[in-house]
Coordinates of C-alpha atoms and ligand atoms in Angstrom, one line a residue:
X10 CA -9.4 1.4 23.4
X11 CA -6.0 2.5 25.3
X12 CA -4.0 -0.5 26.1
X13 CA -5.6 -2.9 23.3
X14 CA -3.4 -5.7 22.7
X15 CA -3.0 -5.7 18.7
X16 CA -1.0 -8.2 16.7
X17 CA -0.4 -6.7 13.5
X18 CA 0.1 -9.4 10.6
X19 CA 1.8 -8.2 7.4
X20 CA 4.3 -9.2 5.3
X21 CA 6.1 -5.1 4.7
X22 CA 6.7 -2.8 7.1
X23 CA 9.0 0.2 6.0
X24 CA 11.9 1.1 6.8
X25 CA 12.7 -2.6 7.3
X26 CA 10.8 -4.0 3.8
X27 CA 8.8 -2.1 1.4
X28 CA 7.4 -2.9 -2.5
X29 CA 4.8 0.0 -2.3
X30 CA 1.9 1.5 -0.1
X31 CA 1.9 -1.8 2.0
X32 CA 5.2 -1.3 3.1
X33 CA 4.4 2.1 4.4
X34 CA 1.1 1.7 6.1
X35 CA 3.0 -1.9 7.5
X36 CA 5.5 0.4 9.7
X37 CA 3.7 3.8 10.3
X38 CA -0.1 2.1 11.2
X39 CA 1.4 0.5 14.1
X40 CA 3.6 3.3 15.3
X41 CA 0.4 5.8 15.3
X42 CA -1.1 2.7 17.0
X43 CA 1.6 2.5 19.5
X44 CA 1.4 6.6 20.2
X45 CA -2.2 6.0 20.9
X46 CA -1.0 3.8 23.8
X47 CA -1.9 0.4 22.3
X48 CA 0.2 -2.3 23.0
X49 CA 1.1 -3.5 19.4
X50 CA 3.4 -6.5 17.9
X51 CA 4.1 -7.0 14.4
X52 CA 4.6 -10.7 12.8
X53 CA 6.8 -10.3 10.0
X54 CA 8.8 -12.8 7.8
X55 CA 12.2 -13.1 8.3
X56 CA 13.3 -12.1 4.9
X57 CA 17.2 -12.0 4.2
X58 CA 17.2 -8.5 3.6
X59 CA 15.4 -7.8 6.8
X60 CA 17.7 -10.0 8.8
X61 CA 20.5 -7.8 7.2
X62 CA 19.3 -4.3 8.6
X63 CA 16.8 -5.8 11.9
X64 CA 19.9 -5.4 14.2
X65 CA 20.0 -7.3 16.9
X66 CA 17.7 -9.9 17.4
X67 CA 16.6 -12.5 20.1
X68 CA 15.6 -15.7 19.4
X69 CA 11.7 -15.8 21.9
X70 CA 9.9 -18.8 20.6
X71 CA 10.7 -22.1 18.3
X72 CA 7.2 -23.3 16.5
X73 CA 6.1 -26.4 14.6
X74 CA 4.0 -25.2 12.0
X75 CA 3.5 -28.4 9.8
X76 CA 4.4 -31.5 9.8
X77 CA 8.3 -31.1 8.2
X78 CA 8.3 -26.9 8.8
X79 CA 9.8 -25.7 12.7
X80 CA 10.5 -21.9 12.6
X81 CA 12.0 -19.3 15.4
X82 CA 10.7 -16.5 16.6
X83 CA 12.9 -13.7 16.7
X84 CA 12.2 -10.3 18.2
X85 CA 13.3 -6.8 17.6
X86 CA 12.4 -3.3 16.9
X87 CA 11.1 -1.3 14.3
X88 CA 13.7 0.5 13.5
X89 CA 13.4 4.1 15.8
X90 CA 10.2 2.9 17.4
X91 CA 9.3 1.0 20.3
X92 CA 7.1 -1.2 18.4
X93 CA 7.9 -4.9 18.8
X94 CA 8.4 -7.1 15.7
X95 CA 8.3 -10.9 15.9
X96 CA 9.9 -12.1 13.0
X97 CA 9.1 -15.9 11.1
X98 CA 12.6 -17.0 10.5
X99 CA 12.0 -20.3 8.5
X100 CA 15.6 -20.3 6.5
X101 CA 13.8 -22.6 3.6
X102 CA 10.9 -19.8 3.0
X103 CA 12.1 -16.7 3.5
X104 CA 16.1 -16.6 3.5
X105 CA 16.9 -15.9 -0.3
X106 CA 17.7 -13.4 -2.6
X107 CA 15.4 -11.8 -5.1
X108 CA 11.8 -10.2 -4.8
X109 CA 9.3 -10.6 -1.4
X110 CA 7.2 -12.2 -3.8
X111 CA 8.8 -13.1 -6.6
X112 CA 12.3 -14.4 -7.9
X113 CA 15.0 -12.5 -10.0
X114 CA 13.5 -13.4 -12.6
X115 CA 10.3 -11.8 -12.5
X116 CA 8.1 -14.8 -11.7
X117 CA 6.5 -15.4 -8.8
X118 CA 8.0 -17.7 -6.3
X119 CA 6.6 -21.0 -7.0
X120 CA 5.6 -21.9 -3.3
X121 CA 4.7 -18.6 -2.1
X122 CA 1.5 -20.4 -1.6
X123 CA 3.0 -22.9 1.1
X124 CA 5.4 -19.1 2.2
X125 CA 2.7 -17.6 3.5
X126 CA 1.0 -20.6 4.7
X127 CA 4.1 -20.9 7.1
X128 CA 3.7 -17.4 8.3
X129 CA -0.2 -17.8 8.8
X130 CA 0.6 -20.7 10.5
X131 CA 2.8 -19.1 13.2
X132 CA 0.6 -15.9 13.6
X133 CA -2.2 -17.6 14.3
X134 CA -0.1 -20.3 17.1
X135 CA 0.9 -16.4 18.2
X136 CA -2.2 -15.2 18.1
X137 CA -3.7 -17.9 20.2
X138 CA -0.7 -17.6 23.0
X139 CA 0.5 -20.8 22.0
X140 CA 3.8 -19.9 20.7
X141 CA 5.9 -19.1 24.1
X142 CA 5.3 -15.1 24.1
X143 CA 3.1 -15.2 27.1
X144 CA 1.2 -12.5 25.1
X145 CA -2.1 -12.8 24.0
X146 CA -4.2 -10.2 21.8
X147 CA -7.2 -8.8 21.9
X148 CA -7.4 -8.0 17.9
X149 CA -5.7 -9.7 14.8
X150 CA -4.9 -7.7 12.1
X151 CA -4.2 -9.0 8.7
X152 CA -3.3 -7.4 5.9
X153 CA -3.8 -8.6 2.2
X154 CA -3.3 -12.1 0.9
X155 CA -0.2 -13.1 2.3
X156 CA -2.1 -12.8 6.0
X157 CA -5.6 -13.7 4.8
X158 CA -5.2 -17.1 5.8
X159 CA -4.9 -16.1 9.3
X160 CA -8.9 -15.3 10.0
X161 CA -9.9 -18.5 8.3
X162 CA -7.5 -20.3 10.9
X163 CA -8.7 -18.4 13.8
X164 CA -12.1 -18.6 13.2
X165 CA -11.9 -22.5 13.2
X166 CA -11.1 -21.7 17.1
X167 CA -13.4 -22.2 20.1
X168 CA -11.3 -19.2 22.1
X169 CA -9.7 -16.8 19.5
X170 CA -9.0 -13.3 19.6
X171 CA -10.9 -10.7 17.2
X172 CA -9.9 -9.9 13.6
X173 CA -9.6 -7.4 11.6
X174 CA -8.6 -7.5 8.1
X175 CA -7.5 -4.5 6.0
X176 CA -7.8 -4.9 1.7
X177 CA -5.0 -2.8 0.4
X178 CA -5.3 -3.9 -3.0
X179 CA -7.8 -6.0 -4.1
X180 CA -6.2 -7.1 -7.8
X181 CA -3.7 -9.6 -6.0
X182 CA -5.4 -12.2 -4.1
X183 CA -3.0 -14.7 -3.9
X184 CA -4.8 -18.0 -6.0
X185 CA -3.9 -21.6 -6.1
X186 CA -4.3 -24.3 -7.6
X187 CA -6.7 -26.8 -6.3
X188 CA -3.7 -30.1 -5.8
X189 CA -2.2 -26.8 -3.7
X190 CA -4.8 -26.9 -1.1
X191 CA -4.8 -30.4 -1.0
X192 CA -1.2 -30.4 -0.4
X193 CA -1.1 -27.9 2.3
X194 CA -4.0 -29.2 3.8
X195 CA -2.1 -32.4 4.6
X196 CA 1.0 -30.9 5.3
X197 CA 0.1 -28.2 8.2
X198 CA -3.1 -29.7 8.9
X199 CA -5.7 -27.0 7.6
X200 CA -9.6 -27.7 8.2
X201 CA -10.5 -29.4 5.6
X202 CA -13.8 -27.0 5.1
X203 CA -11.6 -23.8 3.8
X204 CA -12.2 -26.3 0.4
X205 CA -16.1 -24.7 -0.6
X206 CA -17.1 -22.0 -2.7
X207 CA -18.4 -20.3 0.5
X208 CA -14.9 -20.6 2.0
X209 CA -11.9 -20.1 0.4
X210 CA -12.6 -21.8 -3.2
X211 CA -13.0 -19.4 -6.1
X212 CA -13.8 -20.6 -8.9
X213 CA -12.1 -24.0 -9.2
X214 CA -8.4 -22.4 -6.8
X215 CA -7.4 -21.9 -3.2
X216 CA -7.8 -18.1 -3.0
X217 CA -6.0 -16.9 0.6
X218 CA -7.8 -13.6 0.2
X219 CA -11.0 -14.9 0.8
X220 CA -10.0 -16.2 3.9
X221 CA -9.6 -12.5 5.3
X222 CA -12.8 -11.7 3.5
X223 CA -14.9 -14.4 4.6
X224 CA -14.0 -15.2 8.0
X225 CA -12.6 -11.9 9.7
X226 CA -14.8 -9.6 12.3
X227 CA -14.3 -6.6 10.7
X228 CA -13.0 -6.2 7.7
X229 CA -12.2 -2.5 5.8
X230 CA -10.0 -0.8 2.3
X231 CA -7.6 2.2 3.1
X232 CA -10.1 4.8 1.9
X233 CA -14.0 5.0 1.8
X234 CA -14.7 5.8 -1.8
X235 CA -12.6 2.2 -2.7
X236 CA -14.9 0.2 0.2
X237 CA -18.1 1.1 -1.9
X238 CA -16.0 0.5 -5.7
X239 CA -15.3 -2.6 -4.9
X240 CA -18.9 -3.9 -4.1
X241 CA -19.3 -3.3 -7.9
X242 CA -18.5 -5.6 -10.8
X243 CA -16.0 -3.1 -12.2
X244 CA -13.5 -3.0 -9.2
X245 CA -14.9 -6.2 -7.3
X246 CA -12.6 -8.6 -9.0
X247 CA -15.6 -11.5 -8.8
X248 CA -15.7 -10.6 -5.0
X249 CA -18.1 -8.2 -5.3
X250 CA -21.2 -10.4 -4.5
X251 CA -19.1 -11.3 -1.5
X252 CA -18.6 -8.2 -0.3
X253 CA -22.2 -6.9 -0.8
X254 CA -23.0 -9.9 1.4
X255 CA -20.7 -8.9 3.9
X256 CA -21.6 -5.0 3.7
X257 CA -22.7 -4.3 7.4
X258 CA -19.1 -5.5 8.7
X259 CA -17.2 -3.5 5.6
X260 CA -16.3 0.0 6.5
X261 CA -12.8 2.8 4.8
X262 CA -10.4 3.9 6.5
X263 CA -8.0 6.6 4.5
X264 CA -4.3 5.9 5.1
X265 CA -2.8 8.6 7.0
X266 CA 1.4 10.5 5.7
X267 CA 4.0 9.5 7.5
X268 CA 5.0 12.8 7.9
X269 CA 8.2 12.4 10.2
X270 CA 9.0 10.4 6.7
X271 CA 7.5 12.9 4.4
X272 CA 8.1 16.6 4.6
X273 CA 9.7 19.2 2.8
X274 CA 11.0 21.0 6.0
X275 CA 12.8 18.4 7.8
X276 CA 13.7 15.7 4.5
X277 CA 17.3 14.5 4.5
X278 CA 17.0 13.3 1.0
X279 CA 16.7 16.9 -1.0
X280 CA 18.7 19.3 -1.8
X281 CA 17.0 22.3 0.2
X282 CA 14.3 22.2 2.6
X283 CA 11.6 24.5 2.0
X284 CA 7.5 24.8 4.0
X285 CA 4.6 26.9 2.6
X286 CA 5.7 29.9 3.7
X287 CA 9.2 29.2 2.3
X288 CA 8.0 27.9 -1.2
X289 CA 11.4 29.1 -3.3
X290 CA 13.1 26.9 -1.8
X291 CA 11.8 24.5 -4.2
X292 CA 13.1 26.0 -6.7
X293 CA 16.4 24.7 -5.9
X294 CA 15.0 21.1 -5.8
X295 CA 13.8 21.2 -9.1
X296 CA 17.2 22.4 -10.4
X297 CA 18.9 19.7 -8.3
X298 CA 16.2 16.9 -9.9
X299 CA 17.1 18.5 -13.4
X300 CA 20.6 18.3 -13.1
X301 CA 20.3 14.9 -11.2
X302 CA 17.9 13.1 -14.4
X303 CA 20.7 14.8 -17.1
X304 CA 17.2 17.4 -18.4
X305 CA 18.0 21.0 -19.5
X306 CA 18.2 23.1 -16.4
X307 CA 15.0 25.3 -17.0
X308 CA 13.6 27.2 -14.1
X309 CA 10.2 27.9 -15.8
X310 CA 9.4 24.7 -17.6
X311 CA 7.2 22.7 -16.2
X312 CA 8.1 19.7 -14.6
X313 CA 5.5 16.3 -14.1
X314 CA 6.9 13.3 -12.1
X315 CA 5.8 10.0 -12.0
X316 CA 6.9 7.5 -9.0
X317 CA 5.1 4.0 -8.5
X318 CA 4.9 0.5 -9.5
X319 CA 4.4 0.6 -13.8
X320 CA 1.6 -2.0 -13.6
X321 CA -1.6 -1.7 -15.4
X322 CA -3.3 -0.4 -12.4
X323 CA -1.4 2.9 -12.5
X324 CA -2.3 4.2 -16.0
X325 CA 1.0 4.0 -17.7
X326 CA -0.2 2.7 -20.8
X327 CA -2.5 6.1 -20.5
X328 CA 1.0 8.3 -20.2
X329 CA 2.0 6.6 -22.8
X330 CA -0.1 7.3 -25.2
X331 CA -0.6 11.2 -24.0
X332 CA 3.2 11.8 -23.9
X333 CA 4.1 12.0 -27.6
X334 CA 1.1 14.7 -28.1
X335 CA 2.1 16.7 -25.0
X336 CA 5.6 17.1 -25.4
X337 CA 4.9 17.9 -29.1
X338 CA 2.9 21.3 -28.3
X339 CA 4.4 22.3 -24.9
X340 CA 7.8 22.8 -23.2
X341 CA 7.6 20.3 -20.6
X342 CA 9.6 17.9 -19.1
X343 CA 8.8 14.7 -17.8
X344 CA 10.6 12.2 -15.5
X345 CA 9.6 8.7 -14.5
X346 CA 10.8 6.6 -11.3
X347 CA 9.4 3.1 -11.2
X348 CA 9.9 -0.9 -11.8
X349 CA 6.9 -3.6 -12.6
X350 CA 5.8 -4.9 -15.9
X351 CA 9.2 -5.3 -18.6
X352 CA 6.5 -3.8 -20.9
X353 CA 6.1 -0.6 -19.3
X354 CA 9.6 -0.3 -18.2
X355 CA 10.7 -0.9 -22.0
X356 CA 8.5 1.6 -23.3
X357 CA 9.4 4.0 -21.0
X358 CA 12.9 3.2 -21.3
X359 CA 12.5 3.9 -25.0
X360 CA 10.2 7.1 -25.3
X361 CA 13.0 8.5 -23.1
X362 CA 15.2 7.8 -25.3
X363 CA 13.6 9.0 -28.2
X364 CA 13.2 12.7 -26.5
X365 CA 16.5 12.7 -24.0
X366 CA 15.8 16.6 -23.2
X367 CA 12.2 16.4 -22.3
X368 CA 11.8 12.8 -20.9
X369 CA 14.1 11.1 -18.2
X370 CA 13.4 7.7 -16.7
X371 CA 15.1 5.9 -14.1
X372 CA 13.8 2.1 -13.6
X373 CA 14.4 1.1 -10.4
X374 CA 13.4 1.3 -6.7
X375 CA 15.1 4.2 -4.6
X376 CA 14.0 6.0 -1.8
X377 CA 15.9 8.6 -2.2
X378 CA 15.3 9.4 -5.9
X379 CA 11.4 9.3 -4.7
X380 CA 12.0 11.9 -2.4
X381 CA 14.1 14.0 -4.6
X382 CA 11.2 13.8 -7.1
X383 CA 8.9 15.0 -4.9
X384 CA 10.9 17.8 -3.8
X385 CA 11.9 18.7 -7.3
X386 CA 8.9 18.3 -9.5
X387 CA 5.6 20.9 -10.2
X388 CA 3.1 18.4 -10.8
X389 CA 2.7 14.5 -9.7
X390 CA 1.2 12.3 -12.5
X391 CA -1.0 9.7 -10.7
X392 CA -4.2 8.6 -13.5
X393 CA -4.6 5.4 -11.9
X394 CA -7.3 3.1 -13.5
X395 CA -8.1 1.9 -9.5
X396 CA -6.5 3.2 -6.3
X397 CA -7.5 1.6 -2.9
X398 CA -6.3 4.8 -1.4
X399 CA -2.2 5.9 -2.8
X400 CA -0.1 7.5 -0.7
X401 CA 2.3 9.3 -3.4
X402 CA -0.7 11.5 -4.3
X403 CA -0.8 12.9 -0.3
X404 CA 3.0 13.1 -0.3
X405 CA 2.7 15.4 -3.3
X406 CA 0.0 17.8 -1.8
X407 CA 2.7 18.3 1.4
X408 CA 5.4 19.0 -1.1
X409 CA 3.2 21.4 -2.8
X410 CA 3.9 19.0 -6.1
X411 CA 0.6 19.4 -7.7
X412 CA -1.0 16.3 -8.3
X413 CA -2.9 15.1 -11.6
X414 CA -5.1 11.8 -10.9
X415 CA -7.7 10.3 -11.5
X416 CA -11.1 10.1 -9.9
X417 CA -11.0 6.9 -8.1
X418 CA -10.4 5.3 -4.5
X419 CA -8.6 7.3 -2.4
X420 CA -7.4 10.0 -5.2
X421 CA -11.0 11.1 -5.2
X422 CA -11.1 11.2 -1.4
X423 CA -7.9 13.3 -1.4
X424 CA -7.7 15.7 -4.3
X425 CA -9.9 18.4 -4.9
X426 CA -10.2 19.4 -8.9
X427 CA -9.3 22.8 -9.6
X428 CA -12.6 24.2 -11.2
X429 CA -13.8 27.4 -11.4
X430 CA -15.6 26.7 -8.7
X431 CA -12.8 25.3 -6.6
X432 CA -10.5 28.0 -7.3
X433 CA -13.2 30.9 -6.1
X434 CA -14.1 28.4 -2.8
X435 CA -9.9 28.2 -2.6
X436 CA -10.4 24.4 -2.1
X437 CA -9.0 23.1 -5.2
X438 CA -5.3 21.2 -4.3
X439 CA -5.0 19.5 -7.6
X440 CA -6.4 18.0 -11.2
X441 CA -8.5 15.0 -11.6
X442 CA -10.9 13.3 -14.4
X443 CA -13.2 10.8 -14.6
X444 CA -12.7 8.4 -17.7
X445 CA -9.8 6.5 -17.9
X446 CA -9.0 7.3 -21.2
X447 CA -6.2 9.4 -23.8
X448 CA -8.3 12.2 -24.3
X449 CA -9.5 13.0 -20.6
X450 CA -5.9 12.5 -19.5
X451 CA -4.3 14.8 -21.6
X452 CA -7.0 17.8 -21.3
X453 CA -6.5 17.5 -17.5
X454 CA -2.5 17.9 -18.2
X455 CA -3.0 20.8 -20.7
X456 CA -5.5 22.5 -18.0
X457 CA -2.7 22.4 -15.1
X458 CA -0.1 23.4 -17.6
X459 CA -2.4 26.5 -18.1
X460 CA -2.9 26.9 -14.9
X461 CA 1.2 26.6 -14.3
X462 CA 0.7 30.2 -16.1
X463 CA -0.6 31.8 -14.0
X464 CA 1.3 32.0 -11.1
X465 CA -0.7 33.6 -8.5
X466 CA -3.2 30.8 -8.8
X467 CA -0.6 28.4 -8.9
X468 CA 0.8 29.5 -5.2
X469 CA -2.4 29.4 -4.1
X470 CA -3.5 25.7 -5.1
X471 CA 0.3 24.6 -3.9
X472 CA -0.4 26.5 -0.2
X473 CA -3.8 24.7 0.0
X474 CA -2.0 21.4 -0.8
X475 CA 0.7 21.8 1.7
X476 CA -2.0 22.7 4.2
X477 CA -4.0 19.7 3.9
X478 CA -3.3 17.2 6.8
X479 CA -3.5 13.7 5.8
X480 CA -1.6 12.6 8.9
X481 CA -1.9 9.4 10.8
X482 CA -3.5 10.4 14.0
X483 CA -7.2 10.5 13.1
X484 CA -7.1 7.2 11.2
X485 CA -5.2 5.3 13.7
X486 CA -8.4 6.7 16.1
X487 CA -10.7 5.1 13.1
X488 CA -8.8 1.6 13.5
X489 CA -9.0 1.4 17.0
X490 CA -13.0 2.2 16.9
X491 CA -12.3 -1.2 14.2
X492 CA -10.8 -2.8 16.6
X493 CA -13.7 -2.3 19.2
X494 CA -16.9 -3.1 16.6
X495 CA -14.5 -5.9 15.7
X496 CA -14.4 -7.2 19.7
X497 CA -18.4 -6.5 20.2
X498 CA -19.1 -8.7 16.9
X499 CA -16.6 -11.7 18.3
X500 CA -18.4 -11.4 21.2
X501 CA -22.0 -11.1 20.7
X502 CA -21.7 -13.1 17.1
X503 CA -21.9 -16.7 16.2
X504 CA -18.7 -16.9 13.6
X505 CA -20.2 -15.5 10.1
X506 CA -20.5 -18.8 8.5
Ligands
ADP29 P1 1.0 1.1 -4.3 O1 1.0 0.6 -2.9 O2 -0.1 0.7 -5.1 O3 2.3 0.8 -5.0 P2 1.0 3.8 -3.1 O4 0.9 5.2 -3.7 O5 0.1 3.5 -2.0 O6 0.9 2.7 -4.2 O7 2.4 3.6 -2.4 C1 3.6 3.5 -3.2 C2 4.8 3.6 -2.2 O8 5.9 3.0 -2.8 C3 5.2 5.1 -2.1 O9 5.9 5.2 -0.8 C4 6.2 5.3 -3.2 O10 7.1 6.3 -3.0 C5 6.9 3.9 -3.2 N1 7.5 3.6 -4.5 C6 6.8 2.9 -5.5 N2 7.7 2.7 -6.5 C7 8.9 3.2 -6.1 C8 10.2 3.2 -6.7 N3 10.4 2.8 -7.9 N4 11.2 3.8 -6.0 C9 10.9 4.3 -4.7 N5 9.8 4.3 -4.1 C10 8.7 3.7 -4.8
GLC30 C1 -2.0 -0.9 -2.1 C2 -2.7 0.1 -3.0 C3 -2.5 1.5 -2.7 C4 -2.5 1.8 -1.1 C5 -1.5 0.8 -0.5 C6 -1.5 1.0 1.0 O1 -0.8 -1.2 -2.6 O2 -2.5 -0.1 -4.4 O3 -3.5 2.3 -3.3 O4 -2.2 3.1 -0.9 O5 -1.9 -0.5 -0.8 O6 -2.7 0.8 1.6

């Protein structure tokens, strides 16, 4: 509805924070939200960085969240929105340098768990207009672990607010040990009932993500084919049984493009701007990318990119493996953009190494070199062993950088298989398979560098990728229909348990 009162709960929100996907649906969800004429506020922590680039802040609330933990409230903007942030500034949690979730060091912080209890904490006190903001919402919307605690607070409430919680990634669910629990139970006073298997207890730990999963109104995943994987054992991640239970209330939601962010025509990051019915201009992007990654400069060599987080979920090990084959029988060049596992990042690292005019690899995190990839490159590599929904696969099709994926989540919900069948319908916008494995991987590469061949084809799958509209508009409608089943089960409902 128009006017809803949302407070969005996440701990990204791009431009201000941003590890992957999270980040970006963190800062563009709420300002479709807000264009829809919703009042929204996002909670956010206070991280240093954040602080660094937030601008200018006022200080709106001061909170005991525990027994030893008092945090601020400070307020700001997203940065060239109107969409209010309330940031949890609590010094002792979030003011340090290193990851969001993890230390220089690679490990992950060791009280994240007691982190994003704080933050819970002081959502829910805002959620339930008892933190000073003379505000109070109409919907709650958490997002992953680091917010799941909030629904399990809330619904502990006599008078609470709706929720609504969103499962970008189901693989981290943020689990504790059980002397955890105990601990922040004393500490900031949690029910003491959060402790049973049909709570928050899995398997022996404290797992925050079942709070969202268990307690929330409504809860959804960022693309529809990944709402029905994960009610299976394969992609469930022991939740499964859970989420079968809690079918009725489970719906997907495809992330939209931020295309003010993302789009050839207008992007300050590349080296030429360039639409569908200006597609040489990319040919001066890839030259740029060549140049910029140290690779020959060769016009009609084919060129894959790979951006993303090189965890196991994203099918590196796969490219590994293919790579050697590939590069052996075609001219091809590859270049990778990424940071994660020191595995992946090694072998990468070294396979470029071992083929400096073919391979370039840049570990890292930059913005700018993801844009100039997109820009720059003919194909995006994407064979993801799960994908809730991916975004880099929808930023490809609107660079006209074809994407290779695999069938899963919200790569199957986005990209159309160029088949015989496809290409004659003039549907197809890109290559998938089925089996995450070598073999299927590399015949779906060899079939698009085929296809590269032929040009006349080629222009026609890139113009029906840069066509497709993936924008946020008609899933920011989907969220606030959410919203409203969410408000007709908190009223009408007894809580689910
Ligand atoms: P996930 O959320 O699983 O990481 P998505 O495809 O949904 O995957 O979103 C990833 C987002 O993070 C994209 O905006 C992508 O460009 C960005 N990203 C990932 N790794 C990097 C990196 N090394 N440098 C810059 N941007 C990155
Ligand atoms: C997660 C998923 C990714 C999704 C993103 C944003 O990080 O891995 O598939 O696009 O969240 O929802």
């Amino acid at each position: 509805m128009q006017n809803d009162k949302i407070l969005f709960v996440t701990s990204e929100a791009a431009p201000l924070v941003k590890t992957g996907g999270l980040g970006d649906v963190g800062g563009s969800l709420p300002t479709a939200l807000k264009a829809l004429k919703c009042d929204i506020r996002i909670v956010l922590p206070a991280y240093r960085e954040v602080l660094r680039i937030a601008g200018k802040l006022a200080m709106v609330g001061l909170i005991d969240v525990s027994n030893s933990s008092v945090v601020r409230i400070l307020e700001g903007k997203l940065p060239n929105t109107h969409v209010t942030v309330w940031f949890i500034d609590s010094p002792a949690h979030f003011d340090r340098p290193g990851g969001l979730y993890a230390g220089p060091d690679g490990h992950d912080w060791h009280d994240n768990a007691e982190r994003f209890t704080v933050f819970a904490k002081a959502a829910e006190l805002i959620a339930l207009n008892q933190a000073g903001l003379n505000w109070y919402p109409d919907i709650v919307h958490c997002n992953d672990w680091q917010s799941a605690l909030v629904p399990a607070l809330l619904a502990h409430q006599p008078r609470r607010p709706a929720s609504v919680f969103t499962i970008h990634n189901l693989a981290y669910q943020g689990l504790f040990p059980a002397e955890t629990f105990e601990r922040l139970r004393v500490d900031f006073q949690l029910p003491p009932d959060l402790w049973d298997i049909h709570s928050m207890e899995f398997h022996g730990l404290f797992s925050f993500v079942k709070g969202g999963l268990v307690y929330s109104d409504m809860l959804n995943t960022v693309s529809p084919t990944y709402s029905h994987e994960i009610r299976t054992p394969a992609f469930g991640n022991g939740l499964d049984g859970l989420l079968v239970h809690r079918a009725e209330r489970l719906v997907g939601i495809l992330n939209g493009a931020d295309y003010a962010v993302w789009n050839p025509a207008t992007d300050p990051f590349i080296a030429k701007n360039y639409s569908a019915d200006k597609f040489g201009g990319k040919a001066s992007n890839k030259t740029a990318l060549q140049e910029r990654f140290g690779l020959p400069v060769k016009p009609d060599t084919p060129l894959i990119g790979m951006v993303g987080r090189l965890v196991e979920q994203k099918g590196g090990d796969l490219v590994l493996q293919v790579i050697p084959n590939i590069i052996g029988e075609y001219d091809v060049q590859f270049i990778v953009l990424g940071t994660g596992d020191k595995r992946f990042e090694l072998a990468f690292t070294q396979i470029a190494a071992n083929h400096p005019d073919k391979i370039a690899v840049h570990i890292g995190f930059s913005e700018e070199l993801a844009h100039t990839i997109e820009s720059g490159a003919d194909m995006f590599l994407m064979p993801s062993r799960f994908e809730p929904c991916g975004l880099n696969q929808m930023y490809s099709l609107r660079y006209g950088t074809i994407p290779i994926v695999r069938h899963t989540g919200g790569l199957a919900d986005t990209v159309i298989d160029a088949t015989d069948e496809s290409l004659d319908a003039d549907t197809a916008n890109g290559f998938s398979f089925d089996i995450a494995a070598p073999q299927a991987l590399r015949a779906t590469v060899e079939r698009a560098l085929h296809l590269y061949r032929q040009p006349q084809l080629w222009s026609q799958i890139a113009k029906r990728a840069m066509a497709a509209d993936y924008s946020w508009s008609r899933s920011a409608r989907a969220y606030i229909d959410l919203y409203e089943l969410a408000r007709q089960y908190r009223n009408t409902d007894k809580p689910y348990r």
